[in-house]
Amino acid sequence: MESSKIGLIGLAVMGQNLARNIASQNFKVSVYNRTTETMTSFIEAHGSDNLVGQADLKEFVESLESPRKIIVMVKAGRPVDLVISSLLPLLDKGDTIIDCGNSHFPDTIRREKELSEQSIHFIGCGVSGGEEGALKGPSLMPGGNKKVWSELEPIFTAIAAKDFSDKPCVTYLGNDGAGHYVKMVHNGIEYAVMQMMAEAYDVLSKSFGLTAPQIADIFEKYNEGKLQSFLFEIAVPILRQKDDLAEGYLLDKILDKAGQKGTGRWTAIEGMERGVDISTIVQAVNARIVSSRKDFRTELATKYDNPSVGKQLPTEALEEIIKELESALYAGMLLSYAQGFDLLRAAAEEMKWDLNYAEIARIWEGGCIIRAQILNTLHAAFEKSNNAPLWTIEDIVADLQESWGSLRTVTILGAQSGAPMPSLSAALSSFEGMSSARTSANFIQGLRDSFGAHTYKRTDREGTFHTEWGN
Ligand code: 6PG
């Protein structure tokens, strides 16, 4: 039997769909799963000359063309290490393992190092797009040895989504953990954007008493303008979904506790570690943490009376607020991207990754969860300005200048109507801090010097100073 071009281990939905995508592009793929029944039923449903299953790991490895290329698509963490150690005795020098899960980048760096010592190549490849993306074209974020990557490129290029110019949403990002780092930041931005959308939903409902389908109509319009994006697209049917188990709309019955698997938290921690303000992302993670404390929240809600809740605005104000909200969301999203790219820049410098920000924006134009019109703007801006920090690029400055006021209007509205806006207000604070030549940190320095003789610097002369305050 003809050998397969590539193998794939891990047949949860993402793995299944990725394998089907590869086979549909005319690359023969062998699949293996720890639980054989999953593999058997998958092959029964989707098997073909290009998609074959093996029940035995050794036979799976032997079914592959040499040097072997094996995609691992299992849960991040220990399962990846377990798969790697079960594969190792069966591999030859020069074979490549490609981790397509949401692995934490330090793990990818470690694995690449450990495996290279045994002459096995390791590529950490972020894959975004959920189940549908995996099947019809994901955005792919590979990192690792460039030469090894070039051997995988034809397959990965064929299965990737397309950007706005119909080019594949895949680009080599850098050594070792670069791909998984970029995917982690992608997810951090995903958290911030989703949080801002939830804040918009909340304020419309609290300030005007709008129902889910009424908000759907507004979001549908947003999706025809500068907020056009996959997330707004899927938000509309979610808001319109009728409950099939009870009266009313399903969204109103969904428990308000947001789950998280870790990528947003890793991004938030990275921001702190590297001293980069990614507050829109940090606040989005925080909002999920607050949401998870349902019992405590419910108890506190009986103890405090929030005078803002229930105070609705007159409907005449709605039209104007819809416009302001659109503009505020645009500013907020631009700022969450600016923060995400700032983090990438800081990491790239330290890790010696030669990241190309225009390329990153480009490969996020299609396939991934944060795909949006805005990415085309960012891609063009980075290209025109030689990858300068987003905040400084002329077109982005003009966009932020125009939309920044709406961020203020909307966060005031949120405060007045008892709709918390952690990410949108973080965007406003971050922007106002970053674009101020002078902040209030002089006051912090005064306090630090007073209680701890930590010293301070002056704006009008060189040197380090300490004052006996009050004397
Ligand atoms: C993607 C998604 C995907 C996953 C998130 C969900 O790019 O396809 O980001 O990787 O849906 O990791 O993350 P949470 O469960 O933490 O929300």
Coordinates of C-alpha atoms and ligand atoms in Angstrom, one line a residue:
M1 CA 0.0 0.0 0.0
E2 CA 1.2 3.5 -0.8
S3 CA 2.7 5.3 2.2
S4 CA 0.9 8.3 3.7
K5 CA 2.4 11.8 3.3
I6 CA 1.5 12.7 6.9
G7 CA 0.1 11.1 10.0
L8 CA -2.3 12.6 12.6
I9 CA -2.8 11.4 16.2
G10 CA -5.8 12.5 18.2
L11 CA -9.3 12.2 16.8
A12 CA -11.3 14.6 18.8
V13 CA -13.4 16.8 16.5
M14 CA -10.5 19.2 15.7
G15 CA -8.2 16.3 14.8
Q16 CA -10.9 14.6 12.7
N17 CA -11.6 17.7 10.8
L18 CA -8.0 18.6 10.2
A19 CA -7.4 15.0 8.9
R20 CA -10.4 15.4 6.5
N21 CA -9.1 18.7 5.3
I22 CA -5.7 17.3 4.6
A23 CA -7.2 14.3 2.7
S24 CA -9.5 16.6 0.7
Q25 CA -6.4 18.5 -0.5
N26 CA -5.1 15.2 -2.0
F27 CA -2.5 14.4 0.6
K28 CA -2.8 10.9 1.9
V29 CA -3.1 10.9 5.7
S30 CA -2.9 8.1 8.3
V31 CA -4.8 8.6 11.6
Y32 CA -4.4 7.0 15.0
N33 CA -6.4 7.4 18.2
R34 CA -5.7 6.0 21.7
T35 CA -9.3 4.7 21.8
T36 CA -9.5 2.5 18.7
E37 CA -13.3 2.7 18.4
T38 CA -13.2 6.4 17.8
M39 CA -10.7 5.8 14.9
T40 CA -12.9 3.0 13.5
S41 CA -16.1 4.9 13.5
F42 CA -14.3 8.0 12.0
I43 CA -12.9 5.9 9.2
E44 CA -16.2 4.2 8.6
A45 CA -17.8 7.7 8.1
H46 CA -14.9 9.5 6.3
G47 CA -12.3 7.0 5.3
S48 CA -11.1 7.0 1.7
D49 CA -7.9 6.2 -0.4
N50 CA -6.5 9.4 1.1
L51 CA -7.7 8.9 4.7
V52 CA -6.7 5.6 6.4
G53 CA -6.8 4.5 10.0
Q54 CA -4.4 2.4 12.1
A55 CA -5.3 0.7 15.3
D56 CA -1.6 0.1 16.2
L57 CA 0.8 2.9 16.8
K58 CA 3.7 1.0 15.3
E59 CA 1.8 0.3 12.2
F60 CA 0.6 3.9 12.1
V61 CA 4.2 5.1 12.1
E62 CA 5.2 2.5 9.5
S63 CA 2.5 3.6 7.2
L64 CA 4.1 7.0 6.8
E65 CA 6.5 8.2 4.1
S66 CA 10.1 8.9 5.4
P67 CA 11.2 11.2 6.9
R68 CA 7.9 11.0 8.8
K69 CA 5.6 13.9 9.6
I70 CA 3.2 13.4 12.5
I71 CA 0.6 15.9 13.6
V72 CA -0.3 15.6 17.3
M73 CA -3.8 17.0 18.0
V74 CA -4.4 16.2 21.7
K75 CA -5.2 18.2 24.8
A76 CA -2.5 20.6 25.8
G77 CA -0.2 19.7 28.6
R78 CA 0.7 16.1 29.8
P79 CA -1.2 14.3 27.0
V80 CA 1.2 15.9 24.4
D81 CA 4.2 14.6 26.4
L82 CA 2.6 11.2 26.7
V83 CA 2.1 11.0 22.9
I84 CA 5.6 12.1 22.2
S85 CA 7.1 9.5 24.6
S86 CA 5.0 6.7 23.1
L87 CA 6.2 7.8 19.6
L88 CA 9.9 8.2 20.3
P89 CA 10.9 4.6 20.3
L90 CA 9.2 4.2 16.9
L91 CA 10.7 7.2 15.1
D92 CA 13.9 7.6 13.2
K93 CA 16.3 10.5 13.2
G94 CA 15.0 13.3 10.9
D95 CA 11.3 12.6 11.6
T96 CA 9.1 15.5 12.6
I97 CA 6.4 15.9 15.2
I98 CA 4.0 18.8 14.7
D99 CA 2.0 19.9 17.8
C100 CA -1.2 21.5 16.5
G101 CA -2.9 21.9 19.9
N102 CA -3.1 24.9 22.1
S103 CA 0.1 24.2 23.9
H104 CA 1.7 26.7 26.3
F105 CA 4.8 28.1 24.5
P106 CA 7.3 27.2 27.3
D107 CA 6.3 23.6 26.8
T108 CA 6.9 23.9 23.1
I109 CA 10.4 25.4 23.7
R110 CA 11.2 22.6 26.0
R111 CA 9.9 19.9 23.7
E112 CA 11.8 21.3 20.7
K113 CA 15.0 21.4 22.7
E114 CA 14.6 17.9 24.1
L115 CA 13.6 16.4 20.8
S116 CA 16.4 18.1 18.8
E117 CA 18.9 16.5 21.1
Q118 CA 17.5 13.2 19.8
S119 CA 17.6 14.5 16.2
I120 CA 13.8 14.5 16.0
H121 CA 12.3 17.8 14.7
F122 CA 9.5 19.5 16.5
I123 CA 7.2 22.2 15.1
G124 CA 4.7 24.0 17.4
C125 CA 1.8 25.1 15.2
G126 CA -1.1 27.2 16.5
V127 CA -4.3 26.3 14.8
S128 CA -7.3 28.6 15.0
G129 CA -10.8 28.4 13.6
G130 CA -12.6 25.9 15.7
E131 CA -14.2 22.8 14.3
E132 CA -15.3 24.4 11.1
G133 CA -11.9 26.1 10.5
A134 CA -10.1 22.8 10.9
L135 CA -12.3 21.3 8.2
K136 CA -12.6 24.1 5.7
G137 CA -9.4 26.1 6.4
P138 CA -7.9 27.3 9.6
S139 CA -5.4 30.0 10.3
L140 CA -2.0 28.4 11.0
M141 CA 0.8 29.8 13.1
P142 CA 3.9 27.6 12.9
G143 CA 7.1 27.9 14.8
G144 CA 10.3 25.8 14.9
N145 CA 13.2 25.0 12.7
K146 CA 12.6 27.0 9.4
K147 CA 14.2 24.3 7.1
V148 CA 12.0 21.6 8.7
W149 CA 9.0 23.9 8.3
S150 CA 9.7 24.3 4.6
E151 CA 9.2 20.5 4.1
L152 CA 5.7 20.8 5.7
E153 CA 4.7 24.0 3.9
P154 CA 3.0 22.5 0.9
I155 CA 0.5 20.5 3.0
F156 CA -0.1 23.3 5.5
T157 CA -0.5 25.9 2.7
A158 CA -3.0 23.7 0.9
I159 CA -5.2 23.3 4.0
A160 CA -5.1 26.9 5.3
A161 CA -7.9 29.5 5.0
K162 CA -7.4 32.4 2.6
D163 CA -6.8 36.0 3.5
F164 CA -8.5 39.0 1.9
S165 CA -6.2 38.7 -1.2
D166 CA -6.8 34.9 -1.4
K167 CA -3.4 34.0 -0.1
P168 CA -3.1 31.2 2.4
C169 CA -3.4 32.1 6.1
V170 CA -0.1 30.6 7.1
T171 CA 3.3 32.0 7.6
Y172 CA 6.5 30.8 9.3
L173 CA 6.7 32.8 12.5
G174 CA 10.1 32.0 14.2
N175 CA 12.0 29.5 16.2
D176 CA 10.8 27.1 18.9
G177 CA 7.7 28.5 20.7
A178 CA 7.0 31.5 18.3
G179 CA 4.0 29.8 16.7
H180 CA 2.3 28.9 20.0
Y181 CA 3.2 32.3 21.4
V182 CA 1.4 34.0 18.6
K183 CA -1.6 31.7 19.0
M184 CA -1.7 32.4 22.7
V185 CA -1.8 36.2 22.0
H186 CA -4.5 35.5 19.3
N187 CA -6.6 33.9 22.1
G188 CA -5.9 36.8 24.5
I189 CA -7.3 39.2 21.9
E190 CA -10.2 36.7 21.3
Y191 CA -11.0 37.0 25.0
A192 CA -10.9 40.9 24.9
V193 CA -13.0 41.2 21.8
M194 CA -15.6 38.7 23.1
Q195 CA -15.7 40.6 26.4
M196 CA -16.3 43.9 24.7
M197 CA -19.1 42.4 22.7
A198 CA -20.7 41.1 25.9
E199 CA -20.3 44.5 27.5
A200 CA -22.1 46.1 24.5
Y201 CA -24.9 43.5 24.8
D202 CA -25.2 44.2 28.6
V203 CA -25.4 48.0 28.3
L204 CA -28.0 47.8 25.5
S205 CA -30.1 45.5 27.6
K206 CA -29.6 47.5 30.9
S207 CA -29.9 51.0 29.5
F208 CA -32.7 50.5 27.1
G209 CA -34.3 47.2 28.1
L210 CA -33.6 45.7 24.7
T211 CA -34.2 42.0 24.2
A212 CA -31.8 39.5 22.7
P213 CA -33.3 39.6 19.2
Q214 CA -33.4 43.4 19.3
I215 CA -29.7 43.4 20.1
A216 CA -29.3 40.9 17.2
D217 CA -30.7 43.5 14.8
I218 CA -28.1 46.1 16.0
F219 CA -25.2 43.6 15.9
E220 CA -26.3 42.5 12.4
K221 CA -25.9 46.1 11.2
Y222 CA -22.6 46.4 13.0
N223 CA -21.5 43.3 11.0
E224 CA -22.1 45.2 7.8
G225 CA -19.7 48.0 8.7
K226 CA -16.3 48.4 10.2
L227 CA -17.0 45.8 12.9
Q228 CA -17.5 43.1 10.3
S229 CA -16.1 39.9 11.8
F230 CA -16.7 36.3 12.4
L231 CA -17.6 36.9 16.1
F232 CA -20.3 39.4 15.2
E233 CA -21.5 37.1 12.5
I234 CA -22.0 34.2 14.9
A235 CA -23.4 36.6 17.6
V236 CA -26.5 37.3 15.5
P237 CA -28.0 33.8 15.4
I238 CA -27.0 33.3 19.1
L239 CA -29.0 36.3 20.0
R240 CA -32.0 35.2 17.9
Q241 CA -32.0 31.6 19.0
K242 CA -35.4 30.6 20.5
D243 CA -35.3 28.3 23.5
D244 CA -36.4 24.8 22.6
L245 CA -37.0 23.7 26.2
A246 CA -38.9 26.7 27.5
E247 CA -40.5 30.0 26.5
G248 CA -38.3 32.8 25.3
Y249 CA -34.8 33.1 24.0
L250 CA -32.1 30.6 24.8
L251 CA -29.4 33.2 25.6
D252 CA -31.5 34.4 28.6
K253 CA -31.4 30.9 30.0
I254 CA -27.7 30.3 29.7
L255 CA -25.9 30.2 33.0
D256 CA -23.7 33.3 33.3
K257 CA -20.5 31.5 34.2
A258 CA -17.8 31.7 31.4
G259 CA -15.4 28.8 31.0
Q260 CA -11.7 29.1 30.2
K261 CA -9.0 26.7 29.3
G262 CA -6.0 28.8 30.0
T263 CA -4.8 30.6 27.0
G264 CA -6.3 33.9 28.0
R265 CA -4.8 33.6 31.5
W266 CA -1.3 32.7 30.0
T267 CA -1.5 35.9 27.9
A268 CA -2.5 38.0 30.9
I269 CA 0.5 36.6 32.9
E270 CA 2.8 37.2 30.0
G271 CA 1.7 40.8 30.0
M272 CA 2.6 41.2 33.6
E273 CA 5.9 39.3 33.3
R274 CA 7.1 41.4 30.4
G275 CA 5.8 44.7 31.7
V276 CA 3.4 45.2 28.8
D277 CA 0.0 46.8 29.3
I278 CA -2.5 44.4 27.9
S279 CA -5.3 45.5 30.3
T280 CA -8.1 44.8 27.8
I281 CA -7.1 41.1 27.9
V282 CA -6.4 41.0 31.6
Q283 CA -9.8 42.5 32.3
A284 CA -11.5 40.0 30.0
V285 CA -9.9 37.1 32.0
N286 CA -10.9 38.9 35.2
A287 CA -14.5 39.2 34.0
R288 CA -14.6 35.4 33.4
I289 CA -13.2 34.9 36.9
V290 CA -15.9 37.2 38.4
S291 CA -18.5 35.3 36.3
S292 CA -17.4 32.0 37.7
R293 CA -18.3 33.1 41.3
K294 CA -22.0 32.8 40.7
D295 CA -23.0 31.8 44.2
F296 CA -21.0 34.5 45.8
R297 CA -22.4 37.1 43.4
T298 CA -25.9 35.9 44.0
E299 CA -25.4 36.3 47.7
L300 CA -23.8 39.8 47.4
A301 CA -26.6 40.9 45.1
T302 CA -29.0 40.4 48.1
K303 CA -26.8 42.6 50.3
Y304 CA -26.2 45.6 48.0
D305 CA -28.7 47.7 46.3
N306 CA -27.3 49.1 43.0
P307 CA -29.2 52.3 42.4
S308 CA -28.1 52.4 38.7
V309 CA -29.7 49.0 37.8
G310 CA -33.1 49.3 36.2
K311 CA -32.8 53.0 35.3
Q312 CA -33.5 53.0 31.7
L313 CA -32.9 55.7 29.2
P314 CA -35.5 57.1 26.9
T315 CA -35.8 55.3 23.6
E316 CA -35.0 58.5 21.7
A317 CA -31.4 58.2 22.9
L318 CA -31.0 54.8 21.4
E319 CA -30.2 55.7 17.9
E320 CA -27.3 57.9 19.0
I321 CA -26.0 55.3 21.4
I322 CA -26.0 52.6 18.7
K323 CA -23.6 54.8 16.7
E324 CA -21.5 55.6 19.7
L325 CA -21.3 52.0 20.7
E326 CA -20.2 51.0 17.2
S327 CA -17.4 53.5 17.4
A328 CA -16.5 52.6 20.9
L329 CA -16.3 48.9 20.0
Y330 CA -14.1 49.8 17.1
A331 CA -11.7 51.8 19.3
G332 CA -11.8 49.1 22.0
M333 CA -10.9 46.4 19.5
L334 CA -8.2 48.4 17.8
L335 CA -6.7 49.0 21.3
S336 CA -6.9 45.3 22.2
Y337 CA -5.0 44.5 19.0
A338 CA -2.5 47.3 19.8
Q339 CA -1.9 45.8 23.2
G340 CA -1.6 42.2 21.8
F341 CA 0.9 43.3 19.2
D342 CA 2.8 45.3 21.9
L343 CA 3.1 42.0 23.8
L344 CA 4.3 40.2 20.7
R345 CA 6.9 42.9 20.1
A346 CA 8.3 42.6 23.7
A347 CA 8.4 38.8 23.5
A348 CA 10.0 38.8 20.1
E349 CA 12.8 41.1 21.3
E350 CA 13.6 38.9 24.3
M351 CA 13.2 35.6 22.6
K352 CA 15.0 36.7 19.4
W353 CA 12.0 35.9 17.2
D354 CA 11.9 37.9 14.0
L355 CA 8.2 38.4 14.0
N356 CA 6.6 40.1 11.0
Y357 CA 3.5 41.9 12.3
A358 CA 2.0 42.7 8.9
E359 CA 2.2 38.9 8.2
I360 CA 0.6 38.1 11.5
A361 CA -2.3 40.5 10.9
R362 CA -2.6 38.9 7.4
I363 CA -2.8 35.3 8.5
W364 CA -5.5 36.4 11.0
E365 CA -7.6 37.8 8.2
G366 CA -9.1 34.4 7.4
G367 CA -9.9 31.1 9.2
C368 CA -9.3 32.2 12.8
I369 CA -11.8 33.1 15.5
I370 CA -10.7 36.8 15.5
R371 CA -10.9 37.1 11.7
A372 CA -12.4 40.5 10.9
Q373 CA -12.3 43.4 8.5
I374 CA -10.2 45.3 11.1
L375 CA -7.3 42.9 10.4
N376 CA -7.1 44.1 6.9
T377 CA -6.7 47.6 8.2
L378 CA -4.0 46.5 10.6
H379 CA -2.3 44.4 7.9
A380 CA -2.2 47.5 5.5
A381 CA -1.0 49.8 8.3
F382 CA 1.9 47.5 9.4
E383 CA 2.9 47.1 5.7
K384 CA 2.9 50.8 5.0
S385 CA 4.8 51.7 8.2
N386 CA 7.3 48.9 8.3
N387 CA 5.9 47.1 11.2
A388 CA 6.0 50.1 13.6
P389 CA 4.0 49.9 16.8
L390 CA 0.3 50.0 15.9
W391 CA -0.5 53.0 18.1
T392 CA 2.0 55.2 16.2
I393 CA 0.9 54.4 12.6
E394 CA -0.7 57.4 10.9
D395 CA -3.9 55.6 9.8
I396 CA -4.5 54.0 13.2
V397 CA -3.8 57.3 15.0
A398 CA -6.6 58.9 12.8
D399 CA -9.0 56.0 13.5
L400 CA -8.4 56.2 17.3
Q401 CA -8.6 60.0 17.3
E402 CA -12.0 59.7 15.7
S403 CA -13.4 56.9 17.9
W404 CA -11.8 57.5 21.2
G405 CA -14.5 60.0 22.4
S406 CA -17.2 57.2 21.9
L407 CA -15.2 55.0 24.2
R408 CA -15.7 57.6 26.9
T409 CA -19.4 58.1 26.2
V410 CA -20.1 54.4 26.3
T411 CA -18.1 53.7 29.5
I412 CA -20.0 56.6 31.2
L413 CA -23.2 55.0 30.1
G414 CA -22.1 51.7 31.4
A415 CA -21.3 53.2 34.8
Q416 CA -24.6 55.0 34.9
S417 CA -26.7 52.0 34.0
G418 CA -24.9 49.4 36.2
A419 CA -23.4 47.6 33.3
P420 CA -19.8 46.8 34.2
M421 CA -17.3 47.4 31.3
P422 CA -14.0 46.0 32.4
S423 CA -12.5 45.6 28.9
L424 CA -13.9 48.7 27.3
S425 CA -13.0 50.9 30.3
A426 CA -9.6 49.3 30.4
A427 CA -9.2 50.3 26.7
L428 CA -10.1 53.9 27.6
S429 CA -7.7 54.1 30.6
S430 CA -4.9 52.4 28.7
F431 CA -5.3 54.8 25.8
E432 CA -5.5 57.9 27.9
G433 CA -2.5 56.8 29.9
M434 CA -0.4 55.8 26.9
S435 CA -1.2 59.0 25.0
S436 CA -0.5 61.3 28.0
A437 CA 2.9 63.0 28.2
R438 CA 2.3 63.2 32.0
T439 CA 0.6 60.7 34.2
S440 CA -0.1 60.7 38.0
A441 CA 3.0 58.6 38.7
N442 CA 4.7 61.6 40.2
F443 CA 2.3 61.1 43.1
I444 CA 3.2 57.4 43.5
Q445 CA 6.9 58.4 43.5
G446 CA 6.3 61.0 46.3
L447 CA 4.5 58.4 48.4
R448 CA 7.2 55.7 47.8
D449 CA 9.9 58.1 48.7
S450 CA 8.0 59.2 51.8
F451 CA 7.4 55.8 53.4
G452 CA 10.4 53.9 52.0
A453 CA 13.0 56.4 50.9
H454 CA 12.8 54.9 47.5
T455 CA 14.0 58.1 45.9
Y456 CA 12.7 59.9 42.8
K457 CA 13.9 61.7 39.7
R458 CA 13.0 65.3 38.8
T459 CA 11.7 66.7 35.5
D460 CA 13.9 69.7 35.6
R461 CA 17.4 68.4 36.6
E462 CA 19.5 65.3 36.5
G463 CA 20.1 63.1 39.5
T464 CA 18.3 61.0 42.1
F465 CA 16.6 62.7 45.0
H466 CA 15.2 61.9 48.4
T467 CA 13.2 64.3 50.6
E468 CA 12.4 64.3 54.3
W469 CA 8.8 65.0 53.6
G470 CA 7.0 67.4 55.9
N471 CA 10.2 68.9 57.2
Ligands
6PG1 C1 -9.4 29.1 18.2 C2 -9.9 29.1 19.6 C3 -9.7 27.8 20.2 C4 -10.5 27.6 21.5 C5 -10.2 28.6 22.6 C6 -11.3 28.6 23.6 O1 -8.5 29.9 17.9 O2 -9.8 28.3 17.4 O3 -9.2 30.1 20.3 O4 -8.3 27.6 20.4 O5 -11.9 27.8 21.1 O6 -9.0 28.2 23.1 O7 -10.7 29.0 24.7 P1 -11.4 29.1 26.1 O8 -12.0 27.8 26.4 O9 -10.3 29.4 27.1 O10 -12.4 30.2 26.0

